[in-house]
Amino acid sequence: MIANCLKVNEEGHLEISGCDTVRLAEQYGTPLYVMSEDEIRETCRRYVASFAKNYNGNGKPIYASKAFSCKEIYRIVLSEGLDVEVVSGGELYTALQAGVPGSQIHFQGNNKSVGELTMAIENGVGDIVVDNREELERLETIAMEHNMVAPVSFRIKPGIDAHTHEFIRTGQIDSKFGLDLASGEAMDALRRAQQLEHIVVKGLHCHIGSQILEKAPFVHAAEVMLQFFAKIRDELGMTLETLNLGGGFGIHYTEQDDAIPYEEYMGDVSAMVHSKCQELGLQLPRIYIEPGRSIVGEAGITLYTVGSIKEIPGVRNYVAIDGGMFDNPRYALYQSSYTCLLANKASQPADYVATIAGKCCESGDLIQEHTLIQKPEIGDLVAVLSTGAYNYSMASNYNRNLKPACVMVSHGESRIVIKGETYEDLVRNDV
Ligand SMILES: *Cc1c(COP(=O)(O)O)cnc(C)c1O
């Protein structure tokens, strides 16, 4: 199985962290998001351990919470020693509600509003990642009004093109995120920040993309960023303390994904960081990385019930489920690959070619096309694997469908961490 938390039990059912998925579906209904707390904690521990090993503990992983945001996930990662990253007032609010101290929050985003920046200042957010010049000026004004000094870092476009899907590439010049290195835009912003009384620049940040399955772009990004550290020292006399190298580590959606163990990225990047610092006479900065997908992605699955099957001879076999693009828009958005199986027949051969279709009024509402599953019948339980990241967080109420509940499982026990929506929830804001 593509995640450690999954196995097929003696009854031939898919099991996640000791919980039989057929029982989970009976108890909580479908569609249902299921997340393995054990797997999430294990992954957090591997990241934390690699910081101890590679940087003597001088740095830490930050959970990029746009991958999956709810109160419980913030509590879990916090208890494992991670900081959290948020990209909106809503994520910031959720993190604060979950008890994350402002000092452990990093606030990203390419167009933070005055309201969001004010909220960050008032709650003592420890790292506001400035994306552009306008934001820098806005922040200076807000910090001045609050008689505070805002701790910031700068989002830099290192000019690196990681080989991943076009919509999730962010490190190249043509990106809406960050300040450009080559044109001098980034240096100008730092020079300006030096003049501002209510801004203190702590460090630099870059994030080159997502679902990256190679090590080289990360190593190269570290090199480019440290060269810029030295340039800043030489031209501005500024010593920066922190370097955030972003997230983007790829995971297994299918057996074909050649995901690299996280320790390997960490080892290679750290070798570059140490050698570059020595070469450039820099003090080793405090290192951050910001994984999102790789912390929660493989830990999550989604369960659905088959409601109709349409076999169109010579064309395809539609297997329709009680969910779809409203709980998982990733296939509709990016044609993302997924591993699908029938959770109640997991030990049977997967020799039936299916197109898993949702229930929304869109022909493009598919979860996977031409994928091999066990021979389906009405009422079977479909499991889609590796749905822990960018599924619940991207869910919508399209067609006024209800966002499913999310259940956390650990050592054979399950508990609701997000309640399923009700029809009343749908009309709550309607006037
Ligand atoms: C999305 C994002 C991340 C996390 O990316 P993953 O691919 O989920 O690891 C980290 N940092 C920033 C700035 C992001 O926008």
Coordinates of C-alpha atoms and ligand atoms in Angstrom, one line a residue, residues 64 66-67 85 87 108 155 205 207 209-211 246-249 290-294 390, ligand 1:
A64 CA 1.9 24.7 5.7
K66 CA -3.4 25.3 3.5
A67 CA -3.0 21.6 2.8
E85 CA 2.1 28.7 8.3
V87 CA -2.1 32.2 4.2
Q108 CA 2.2 34.1 3.8
R155 CA 9.3 36.1 -0.2
H205 CA 11.8 32.9 2.2
H207 CA 9.0 28.3 -2.1
G209 CA 6.5 24.7 -6.1
S210 CA 4.6 21.7 -5.1
Q211 CA 4.6 17.9 -5.6
G246 CA 9.6 26.4 1.6
G247 CA 7.7 23.2 1.0
G248 CA 6.8 21.2 -2.0
F249 CA 8.0 17.7 -1.2
E290 CA 7.4 24.4 5.1
P291 CA 5.9 21.1 4.1
G292 CA 2.1 20.9 3.7
R293 CA 1.2 18.1 1.4
S294 CA 3.9 15.7 2.6
Y390 CA -5.7 19.9 -0.7
Ligands
LIG1 C1 1.7 25.8 -0.5 C2 2.9 26.3 0.2 C3 3.7 25.5 0.9 C4 3.4 24.0 1.0 O1 3.6 23.3 -0.2 P1 3.4 21.7 -0.2 O2 3.6 21.4 -1.6 O3 2.0 21.4 0.3 O4 4.4 21.2 0.7 C5 4.7 26.0 1.6 N1 5.0 27.3 1.5 C6 4.3 28.2 0.8 C7 4.6 29.6 0.8 C8 3.2 27.7 0.1 O5 2.5 28.5 -0.6

